[in-house]
mmCIF file of C-alpha atoms in Angstrom:
data_model
loop_
_atom_site.group_PDB
_atom_site.id
_atom_site.type_symbol
_atom_site.label_atom_id
_atom_site.label_comp_id
_atom_site.label_asym_id
_atom_site.label_seq_id
_atom_site.Cartn_x
_atom_site.Cartn_y
_atom_site.Cartn_z
ATOM 1 C CA MET A 3 17.477 59.951 -45.421
ATOM 2 C CA SER A 4 21.050 59.783 -44.510
ATOM 3 C CA GLU A 5 23.459 57.000 -45.188
ATOM 4 C CA LEU A 6 26.332 56.111 -42.850
ATOM 5 C CA VAL A 7 29.042 53.310 -43.085
ATOM 6 C CA THR A 8 30.751 51.665 -40.243
ATOM 7 C CA GLY A 9 34.274 50.300 -40.390
ATOM 8 C CA GLU A 10 32.829 46.917 -41.788
ATOM 9 C CA ALA A 11 31.013 48.536 -44.656
ATOM 10 C CA VAL A 12 27.883 48.134 -42.967
ATOM 11 C CA VAL A 13 25.059 50.664 -44.030
ATOM 12 C CA LEU A 14 23.336 52.546 -41.454
ATOM 13 C CA GLY A 15 19.940 53.975 -42.948
ATOM 14 C CA LEU A 16 19.169 57.053 -40.508
ATOM 15 C CA ARG A 17 15.869 59.106 -41.399
ATOM 16 C CA THR A 18 16.557 62.568 -40.216
ATOM 17 C CA ALA A 19 13.734 64.499 -38.412
ATOM 18 C CA ARG A 20 11.971 67.208 -40.208
ATOM 19 C CA LEU A 21 10.931 70.677 -38.845
ATOM 20 C CA PRO A 22 7.409 69.889 -37.706
ATOM 21 C CA SER A 23 8.198 67.083 -35.476
ATOM 22 C CA ARG A 24 11.368 68.602 -34.281
ATOM 23 C CA ALA A 25 9.281 71.764 -33.265
ATOM 24 C CA LEU A 26 6.626 69.550 -31.377
ATOM 25 C CA ALA A 27 9.239 67.842 -29.461
ATOM 26 C CA ARG A 28 11.002 71.233 -28.593
ATOM 27 C CA LEU A 29 7.639 72.572 -27.358
ATOM 28 C CA LEU A 30 7.026 69.478 -25.119
ATOM 29 C CA ASP A 31 10.474 69.874 -23.623
ATOM 30 C CA TRP A 32 10.090 73.676 -23.161
ATOM 31 C CA ALA A 33 6.842 73.074 -21.186
ATOM 32 C CA VAL A 34 8.665 70.731 -18.905
ATOM 33 C CA TYR A 35 11.604 72.838 -18.449
ATOM 34 C CA THR A 36 9.111 75.983 -17.783
ATOM 35 C CA VAL A 37 7.398 73.870 -14.944
ATOM 36 C CA ALA A 38 10.516 73.025 -13.477
ATOM 37 C CA TYR A 39 11.925 76.570 -13.480
ATOM 38 C CA PHE A 40 8.901 78.069 -11.778
ATOM 39 C CA ILE A 41 9.071 75.133 -9.057
ATOM 40 C CA LEU A 42 12.670 75.796 -8.393
ATOM 41 C CA ALA A 43 12.517 79.326 -8.309
ATOM 42 C CA VAL A 44 9.213 79.703 -6.207
ATOM 43 C CA GLY A 45 10.894 77.159 -3.829
ATOM 44 C CA LEU A 46 14.270 78.732 -3.449
ATOM 45 C CA LEU A 47 12.924 82.111 -3.063
ATOM 46 C CA MET A 48 10.313 81.017 -0.572
ATOM 47 C CA GLY A 49 13.172 79.266 1.517
ATOM 48 C CA LEU A 50 15.648 82.395 1.019
ATOM 49 C CA SER A 51 13.212 84.768 1.554
ATOM 50 C CA ASP A 52 15.711 86.709 3.978
ATOM 51 C CA LEU A 53 17.904 87.707 1.016
ATOM 52 C CA GLU A 54 18.231 91.095 -0.740
ATOM 53 C CA ASP A 55 16.403 91.997 -3.836
ATOM 54 C CA ALA A 56 19.679 91.797 -5.671
ATOM 55 C CA ALA A 57 20.520 88.393 -4.449
ATOM 56 C CA GLN A 58 17.129 87.170 -5.351
ATOM 57 C CA MET A 59 17.375 88.366 -8.655
ATOM 58 C CA ALA A 60 20.723 86.466 -9.085
ATOM 59 C CA LEU A 61 19.294 83.472 -7.560
ATOM 60 C CA ALA A 62 16.393 83.597 -10.326
ATOM 61 C CA VAL A 63 18.893 84.347 -13.232
ATOM 62 C CA GLY A 64 21.038 81.251 -11.930
ATOM 63 C CA VAL A 65 17.847 78.936 -11.876
ATOM 64 C CA LEU A 66 16.837 80.314 -15.498
ATOM 65 C CA VAL A 67 20.403 79.455 -16.975
ATOM 66 C CA PHE A 68 20.106 76.133 -15.173
ATOM 67 C CA CYS A 69 16.858 75.255 -16.542
ATOM 68 C CA THR A 70 17.457 76.618 -20.008
ATOM 69 C CA VAL A 71 21.196 75.199 -20.541
ATOM 70 C CA LEU A 72 22.338 72.863 -17.866
ATOM 71 C CA LEU A 73 19.300 70.925 -17.474
ATOM 72 C CA PRO A 74 18.640 70.114 -21.065
ATOM 73 C CA THR A 75 22.499 69.121 -21.459
ATOM 74 C CA LEU A 76 22.247 66.702 -18.425
ATOM 75 C CA VAL A 77 18.840 65.231 -19.795
ATOM 76 C CA GLU A 78 20.423 64.587 -23.336
ATOM 77 C CA THR A 79 23.669 63.266 -22.028
ATOM 78 C CA LEU A 80 22.214 60.809 -19.610
ATOM 79 C CA SER A 81 19.439 59.516 -22.005
ATOM 80 C CA GLN A 82 21.773 59.525 -25.003
ATOM 81 C CA GLY A 83 19.800 62.074 -26.892
ATOM 82 C CA ARG A 84 16.196 61.114 -25.749
ATOM 83 C CA SER A 85 14.553 64.182 -23.973
ATOM 84 C CA LEU A 86 10.906 63.714 -23.036
ATOM 85 C CA GLY A 87 9.807 65.614 -25.904
ATOM 86 C CA LYS A 88 11.920 63.371 -28.248
ATOM 87 C CA VAL A 89 10.778 60.273 -26.693
ATOM 88 C CA ALA A 90 6.958 61.207 -27.263
ATOM 89 C CA LEU A 91 7.695 61.837 -30.883
ATOM 90 C CA GLY A 92 10.247 58.985 -31.606
ATOM 91 C CA LEU A 93 13.234 61.338 -32.085
ATOM 92 C CA ARG A 94 16.809 60.962 -30.838
ATOM 93 C CA VAL A 95 19.905 63.167 -31.144
ATOM 94 C CA VAL A 96 23.071 61.380 -32.518
ATOM 95 C CA ARG A 97 26.296 62.253 -33.860
ATOM 96 C CA ALA A 98 26.976 63.048 -37.284
ATOM 97 C CA ASP A 99 28.560 59.497 -37.568
ATOM 98 C CA GLY A 100 25.423 57.738 -36.203
ATOM 99 C CA GLY A 101 27.065 57.179 -32.651
ATOM 100 C CA PRO A 102 25.724 58.281 -29.318
ATOM 101 C CA ILE A 103 26.148 61.759 -28.178
ATOM 102 C CA ARG A 104 28.361 62.753 -25.159
ATOM 103 C CA PHE A 105 28.345 65.599 -22.772
ATOM 104 C CA ARG A 106 30.541 68.004 -25.092
ATOM 105 C CA HIS A 107 27.865 67.571 -27.948
ATOM 106 C CA ALA A 108 25.022 68.116 -25.510
ATOM 107 C CA LEU A 109 26.575 71.215 -23.938
ATOM 108 C CA VAL A 110 27.333 72.934 -27.452
ATOM 109 C CA ARG A 111 23.831 72.151 -28.398
ATOM 110 C CA GLY A 112 22.653 73.815 -25.191
ATOM 111 C CA LEU A 113 24.795 76.797 -25.646
ATOM 112 C CA VAL A 114 23.981 77.442 -29.102
ATOM 113 C CA GLY A 115 20.283 76.861 -28.390
ATOM 114 C CA VAL A 116 20.215 80.157 -26.481
ATOM 115 C CA ILE A 117 20.723 81.656 -30.148
ATOM 116 C CA ASP A 118 18.616 79.261 -32.051
ATOM 117 C CA PHE A 119 15.694 79.732 -30.018
ATOM 118 C CA GLY A 120 15.989 83.437 -29.458
ATOM 119 C CA LEU A 121 14.071 85.998 -31.676
ATOM 120 C CA PHE A 122 11.101 83.696 -32.018
ATOM 121 C CA ALA A 123 13.311 80.589 -32.991
ATOM 122 C CA MET A 124 13.988 82.043 -36.275
ATOM 123 C CA PRO A 125 17.785 81.030 -36.430
ATOM 124 C CA ALA A 126 16.650 77.354 -35.716
ATOM 125 C CA VAL A 127 13.800 77.543 -38.480
ATOM 126 C CA LEU A 128 15.817 78.904 -41.287
ATOM 127 C CA SER A 129 19.113 76.724 -40.438
ATOM 128 C CA SER A 130 16.721 73.501 -40.523
ATOM 129 C CA LEU A 131 14.825 74.680 -43.721
ATOM 130 C CA PHE A 132 18.052 75.327 -45.653
ATOM 131 C CA SER A 133 20.021 72.141 -44.182
ATOM 132 C CA ALA A 134 19.348 68.960 -46.317
ATOM 133 C CA GLU A 135 19.330 66.916 -43.078
ATOM 134 C CA GLY A 136 17.138 69.524 -41.057
ATOM 135 C CA ARG A 137 19.925 70.756 -38.762
ATOM 136 C CA ARG A 138 19.895 73.565 -36.744
ATOM 137 C CA LEU A 139 22.880 75.822 -35.584
ATOM 138 C CA GLY A 140 23.292 73.839 -32.489
ATOM 139 C CA ASP A 141 23.573 70.598 -34.446
ATOM 140 C CA ILE A 142 26.030 72.115 -36.964
ATOM 141 C CA PHE A 143 28.360 73.581 -34.493
ATOM 142 C CA GLY A 144 27.970 70.326 -32.099
ATOM 143 C CA GLY A 145 28.475 67.765 -35.067
ATOM 144 C CA THR A 146 24.903 66.170 -34.205
ATOM 145 C CA MET A 147 21.517 65.518 -35.943
ATOM 146 C CA VAL A 148 18.045 64.618 -34.842
ATOM 147 C CA ILE A 149 16.792 60.931 -36.406
ATOM 148 C CA ARG A 150 13.529 59.267 -36.025
ATOM 149 C CA GLU A 151 13.833 56.082 -34.261
ATOM 150 C CA ARG A 152 10.301 54.890 -34.788
ATOM 151 C CA LEU A 153 9.565 53.973 -38.509
ATOM 152 C CA PRO A 154 6.771 52.329 -40.029
ATOM 153 C CA GLN A 155 7.518 48.740 -41.603
ATOM 154 C CA GLY A 156 7.515 50.074 -44.988
ATOM 155 C CA ALA A 157 10.245 52.624 -44.113
ATOM 156 C CA ARG A 158 12.238 49.925 -42.351
ATOM 157 C CA ASP A 159 12.014 47.394 -45.187
ATOM 158 C CA GLN A 160 13.042 50.240 -47.711
ATOM 159 C CA GLY A 161 16.826 50.161 -48.513
ATOM 160 C CA ALA A 162 17.108 46.465 -47.874
ATOM 161 C CA VAL A 163 19.003 44.434 -50.300
ATOM 162 C CA PRO A 164 16.780 42.079 -52.304
ATOM 163 C CA PRO A 165 17.690 38.365 -51.994
ATOM 164 C CA VAL A 166 19.080 36.671 -54.967
ATOM 165 C CA PRO A 167 17.173 33.504 -55.992
ATOM 166 C CA PRO A 168 18.260 30.219 -54.520
ATOM 167 C CA GLN A 169 18.674 28.499 -57.878
ATOM 168 C CA VAL A 170 20.884 31.311 -59.024
ATOM 169 C CA MET A 171 22.988 30.990 -56.024
ATOM 170 C CA HIS A 172 23.244 27.386 -56.325
ATOM 171 C CA ALA A 173 24.227 27.503 -60.043
ATOM 172 C CA LEU A 174 27.027 30.227 -59.126
ATOM 173 C CA GLY A 175 28.078 28.562 -55.881
ATOM 174 C CA ALA A 176 31.421 26.990 -57.032
ATOM 175 C CA ASP A 177 32.525 30.344 -58.844
ATOM 176 C CA LEU A 178 31.355 32.224 -55.826
ATOM 177 C CA VAL A 179 33.269 30.199 -53.352
ATOM 178 C CA ALA A 180 36.533 30.487 -55.106
ATOM 179 C CA LEU A 181 36.160 34.313 -55.348
ATOM 180 C CA ASP A 182 38.932 36.703 -53.883
ATOM 181 C CA LEU A 183 37.100 39.758 -52.321
ATOM 182 C CA SER A 184 40.202 41.210 -50.777
ATOM 183 C CA ALA A 185 40.789 43.867 -53.466
ATOM 184 C CA VAL A 186 37.324 45.140 -53.418
ATOM 185 C CA PRO A 187 37.266 48.573 -51.506
ATOM 186 C CA ASP A 188 34.552 49.383 -49.131
ATOM 187 C CA GLY A 189 33.374 52.314 -51.395
ATOM 188 C CA LEU A 190 32.418 49.804 -54.000
ATOM 189 C CA TRP A 191 30.575 47.604 -51.507
ATOM 190 C CA LEU A 192 28.565 50.604 -50.188
ATOM 191 C CA SER A 193 27.577 51.879 -53.721
ATOM 192 C CA ALA A 194 26.416 48.333 -54.636
ATOM 193 C CA ARG A 195 24.354 48.140 -51.407
ATOM 194 C CA GLN A 196 22.876 51.401 -52.254
ATOM 195 C CA VAL A 197 21.948 50.661 -55.838
ATOM 196 C CA LEU A 198 20.577 47.274 -54.916
ATOM 197 C CA GLY A 199 18.742 48.768 -52.139
ATOM 198 C CA ARG A 200 17.047 51.610 -54.205
ATOM 199 C CA MET A 201 16.756 49.793 -57.607
ATOM 200 C CA HIS A 202 13.028 49.880 -57.405
ATOM 201 C CA GLU A 203 13.076 53.518 -56.925
ATOM 202 C CA LEU A 204 15.306 54.352 -59.821
ATOM 203 C CA ASP A 205 14.193 54.267 -63.590
ATOM 204 C CA LYS A 206 15.221 50.869 -65.201
ATOM 205 C CA PRO A 207 17.665 52.294 -67.297
ATOM 206 C CA VAL A 208 19.446 54.389 -64.930
ATOM 207 C CA ALA A 209 19.615 51.139 -62.557
ATOM 208 C CA ALA A 210 20.701 49.033 -65.212
ATOM 209 C CA ALA A 211 23.588 51.563 -66.347
ATOM 210 C CA LEU A 212 24.776 51.890 -62.706
ATOM 211 C CA GLY A 213 24.579 48.234 -62.573
ATOM 212 C CA ASP A 214 26.773 47.446 -65.412
ATOM 213 C CA ARG A 215 29.368 49.998 -64.323
ATOM 214 C CA MET A 216 29.715 48.728 -60.874
ATOM 215 C CA ALA A 217 29.294 45.085 -61.934
ATOM 216 C CA ALA A 218 32.305 45.672 -64.689
ATOM 217 C CA ASP A 219 34.183 47.314 -61.509
ATOM 218 C CA MET A 220 33.495 44.430 -59.354
ATOM 219 C CA ALA A 221 34.643 41.896 -61.949
ATOM 220 C CA GLN A 222 37.860 43.768 -62.824
ATOM 221 C CA ARG A 223 38.618 43.646 -58.916
ATOM 222 C CA THR A 224 37.621 40.041 -58.074
ATOM 223 C CA GLY A 225 38.795 38.464 -61.607
ATOM 224 C CA TRP A 226 35.345 36.757 -62.178
ATOM 225 C CA PRO A 227 33.523 38.279 -65.201
ATOM 226 C CA VAL A 228 29.796 38.612 -65.397
ATOM 227 C CA PRO A 229 28.284 35.008 -66.679
ATOM 228 C CA ALA A 230 26.689 35.513 -70.080
ATOM 229 C CA GLY A 231 23.025 36.282 -69.566
ATOM 230 C CA LEU A 232 23.025 37.102 -66.151
ATOM 231 C CA PRO A 233 21.938 40.742 -65.261
ATOM 232 C CA SER A 234 24.429 43.073 -63.767
ATOM 233 C CA LEU A 235 22.277 43.562 -60.760
ATOM 234 C CA VAL A 236 22.021 40.027 -59.961
ATOM 235 C CA TYR A 237 25.535 39.520 -60.373
ATOM 236 C CA LEU A 238 26.394 42.234 -57.735
ATOM 237 C CA GLY A 239 23.594 40.866 -55.370
ATOM 238 C CA ALA A 240 25.388 37.300 -55.614
ATOM 239 C CA VAL A 241 28.656 38.396 -54.612
ATOM 240 C CA LEU A 242 27.255 40.773 -51.743
ATOM 241 C CA MET A 243 25.398 37.648 -50.441
ATOM 242 C CA GLU A 244 28.651 35.646 -50.751
ATOM 243 C CA ARG A 245 30.610 38.189 -48.889
ATOM 244 C CA GLN A 246 27.829 38.027 -46.339
ATOM 245 C CA ARG A 247 28.018 34.485 -45.997
ATOM 246 C CA ARG A 248 31.784 34.684 -45.234
ATOM 247 C CA GLU A 249 31.460 37.378 -42.540
ATOM 248 C CA TRP A 250 28.576 35.043 -40.855
ATOM 249 C CA GLU A 251 31.139 31.947 -41.080
ATOM 250 C CA ARG A 252 33.951 33.976 -39.526
ATOM 251 C CA ALA A 253 31.658 35.247 -36.622
ATOM 252 C CA SER A 254 30.074 31.895 -36.151
ATOM 253 C CA ALA A 255 33.650 30.114 -36.124
ATOM 254 C CA ALA A 256 34.945 32.746 -33.426
ATOM 255 C CA ALA A 257 31.670 32.005 -31.430
ATOM 256 C CA TYR A 258 32.164 28.472 -31.572
ATOM 257 C CA ALA A 259 35.921 28.531 -30.551
ATOM 258 C CA THR A 260 35.034 30.935 -27.323
ATOM 259 C CA TYR A 261 32.287 28.350 -26.573
ATOM 260 C CA ALA A 262 34.475 25.344 -26.954
ATOM 261 C CA ALA A 263 37.137 26.885 -24.766
ATOM 262 C CA GLN A 264 34.841 27.583 -22.062
ATOM 263 C CA LEU A 265 33.554 23.987 -22.177
ATOM 264 C CA ALA A 266 37.125 22.553 -22.072
ATOM 265 C CA GLN A 267 37.941 24.670 -19.089
ATOM 266 C CA GLN A 268 34.909 23.509 -17.365
ATOM 267 C CA GLN A 269 35.726 19.942 -17.966
ATOM 268 C CA VAL A 270 39.259 20.452 -16.925
ATOM 269 C CA GLN A 271 38.099 22.033 -13.388
ATOM 270 C CA ALA A 272 35.237 19.506 -12.926
ATOM 271 C CA PRO A 273 35.453 16.350 -15.276
ATOM 272 C CA TYR A 274 32.071 15.080 -16.767
ATOM 273 C CA GLY A 275 30.913 12.001 -14.734
ATOM 274 C CA ALA A 276 33.508 12.256 -11.869
ATOM 275 C CA VAL A 277 32.180 11.874 -8.363
ATOM 276 C CA PRO A 278 33.129 14.491 -5.623
ATOM 277 C CA ALA A 279 35.234 12.984 -2.970
ATOM 278 C CA GLN A 280 32.375 13.663 -0.392
ATOM 279 C CA ALA A 281 30.121 11.514 -2.181
ATOM 280 C CA ALA A 282 32.687 8.652 -3.130
ATOM 281 C CA ALA A 283 33.558 8.344 0.476
ATOM 282 C CA PRO A 284 31.004 9.088 2.862
ATOM 283 C CA ALA A 285 32.065 9.605 6.488
ATOM 284 C CA PRO A 286 31.386 6.845 8.897
ATOM 285 C CA ALA A 287 28.109 7.053 10.831
ATOM 286 C CA PRO A 288 28.510 8.088 14.560
ATOM 287 C CA VAL A 289 27.868 5.332 17.165
ATOM 288 C CA GLN A 290 24.269 5.587 18.456
ATOM 289 C CA THR A 291 22.687 4.524 21.369
ATOM 290 C CA PRO A 292 20.887 1.116 21.292
ATOM 291 C CA GLN A 293 17.258 2.310 21.234
ATOM 292 C CA GLY A 294 16.130 0.657 18.202
ATOM 293 C CA GLN A 295 19.133 2.041 16.187
ATOM 294 C CA THR A 296 22.575 1.048 15.418
ATOM 295 C CA PRO A 297 24.190 -1.079 18.143
ATOM 296 C CA GLN A 298 27.622 -0.609 19.334
ATOM 297 C CA GLY A 299 30.441 -2.310 17.286
ATOM 298 C CA GLN A 300 28.338 -2.937 14.100
ATOM 299 C CA THR A 301 29.258 -1.299 10.883
ATOM 300 C CA PRO A 302 26.465 0.837 9.692
ATOM 301 C CA PRO A 303 25.110 0.153 5.931
ATOM 302 C CA VAL A 304 26.763 2.024 3.219
ATOM 303 C CA ARG A 305 24.444 3.815 1.214
ATOM 304 C CA GLN A 306 24.572 3.261 -2.442
ATOM 305 C CA LEU A 307 24.282 5.983 -4.975
ATOM 306 C CA GLY A 308 22.029 5.539 -7.915
ATOM 307 C CA TYR A 309 18.352 4.955 -8.845
ATOM 308 C CA PRO A 310 16.682 2.832 -5.873
ATOM 309 C CA GLN A 311 15.570 -0.701 -7.088
ATOM 310 C CA ALA A 312 12.775 -2.678 -5.805
ATOM 311 C CA PRO A 313 13.957 -5.497 -3.532
ATOM 312 C CA GLN A 314 14.045 -8.913 -5.064
ATOM 313 C CA PRO A 315 12.057 -11.675 -3.345
ATOM 314 C CA GLY A 316 13.980 -14.779 -1.968
ATOM 315 C CA PRO A 317 13.465 -18.339 -2.771
ATOM 316 C CA VAL A 318 10.321 -19.706 -1.229
ATOM 317 C CA ALA A 319 10.807 -23.357 0.347
ATOM 318 C CA LEU A 320 7.912 -25.781 -0.273
ATOM 319 C CA THR A 321 7.651 -28.151 2.807
ATOM 320 C CA LYS A 322 4.867 -30.959 2.953
ATOM 321 C CA PRO A 323 2.603 -30.275 5.633
ATOM 322 C CA ALA A 324 2.864 -32.802 8.800
ATOM 323 C CA GLU A 325 0.105 -35.530 9.092
ATOM 324 C CA PRO A 326 -2.114 -35.493 12.129
ATOM 325 C CA THR A 327 -1.132 -38.654 14.339
ATOM 326 C CA GLU A 328 -4.009 -40.742 15.709
ATOM 327 C CA PRO A 329 -4.390 -40.378 19.530
ATOM 328 C CA THR A 330 -3.544 -43.559 21.606
ATOM 329 C CA GLU A 331 -6.231 -45.015 24.016
ATOM 330 C CA PRO A 332 -5.266 -44.002 27.697
ATOM 331 C CA THR A 333 -5.228 -46.903 30.195
ATOM 332 C CA GLY A 334 -5.733 -47.103 33.836
ATOM 333 C CA ALA A 335 -5.916 -43.954 36.034
ATOM 334 C CA ALA A 336 -4.358 -41.810 33.362
ATOM 335 C CA ALA A 337 -7.522 -42.476 31.446
ATOM 336 C CA GLY A 338 -9.779 -41.101 34.291
ATOM 337 C CA GLY A 339 -11.679 -44.322 34.433
ATOM 338 C CA GLY A 340 -13.764 -46.018 37.396
ATOM 339 C CA GLY A 341 -12.130 -49.409 37.465
ATOM 340 C CA PHE A 342 -11.748 -51.510 40.650
ATOM 341 C CA ALA A 343 -8.310 -51.539 42.402
ATOM 342 C CA PRO A 344 -7.705 -54.248 44.624
ATOM 343 C CA PRO A 345 -6.625 -53.425 48.072
ATOM 344 C CA ALA A 346 -2.947 -53.558 48.852
#
């Protein structure tokens, strides 16, 4: 396993790939590139059958160089170190510092690969066996290495700093907040993380001795001695957690400041609750024809914005019903009777 450190003293635990997995990935890549070579060579020779034998031989050599050096270089450059065989085995080519490779790294690997995989791949096998990180000659000259990307959960958890109990952090809270951590170098942070992450793998006396030495160095640089009765490893873990808390606060403050600036800019451009001019002053409705619509000369009703309300019923007037009148008795001819009328 290779330990790398970034500029912020963040440890990257990289598990380098060993010879068996790398050899299997190389065989898969070799099979793919061989098939590509035969397809290209046969296609070009059939399409250019009129060429002379020397020209056809030169074309076949060019296709071989392309499929042996240039094609693997392009694949590793565009995929950032993931060829088909490496993707199948969960491997990846990275720089020696853990970053993604570029074209020059892939080109050096491809050119030196001609030597690595010549003579039955004996140069690559021997260099991988004698290298602590399993690097072949192409990796050594190109400044790269092959790591394992897919790891089991136990391997991913290995190397993590164990958390300090909450009650201990609560008891040491006032002293931790007042610490000045600016004088602690990155190398000491890295060493403390490595010891805490692997203290279960070390013998207890060895881990205690390393913890005492680093705790004394940490106390000298921070000005806060190890409290009486507190184990040195717990002391180192508390200081590391305080540093992580400060880093998290700084990152959170920067993110919140960016969000507040964006929100203020949006409010300046469009204040909250403001009604656009088009909605506040709607354009007058055009004069319509008198076919059951707005008559000429009348102002159309203004549409009110907001949640519609149900119409309120008006007051109901209660009136006394009119009493029926008695009919009057008709007289004379109006009544239609048969009385005697004297002659004139």
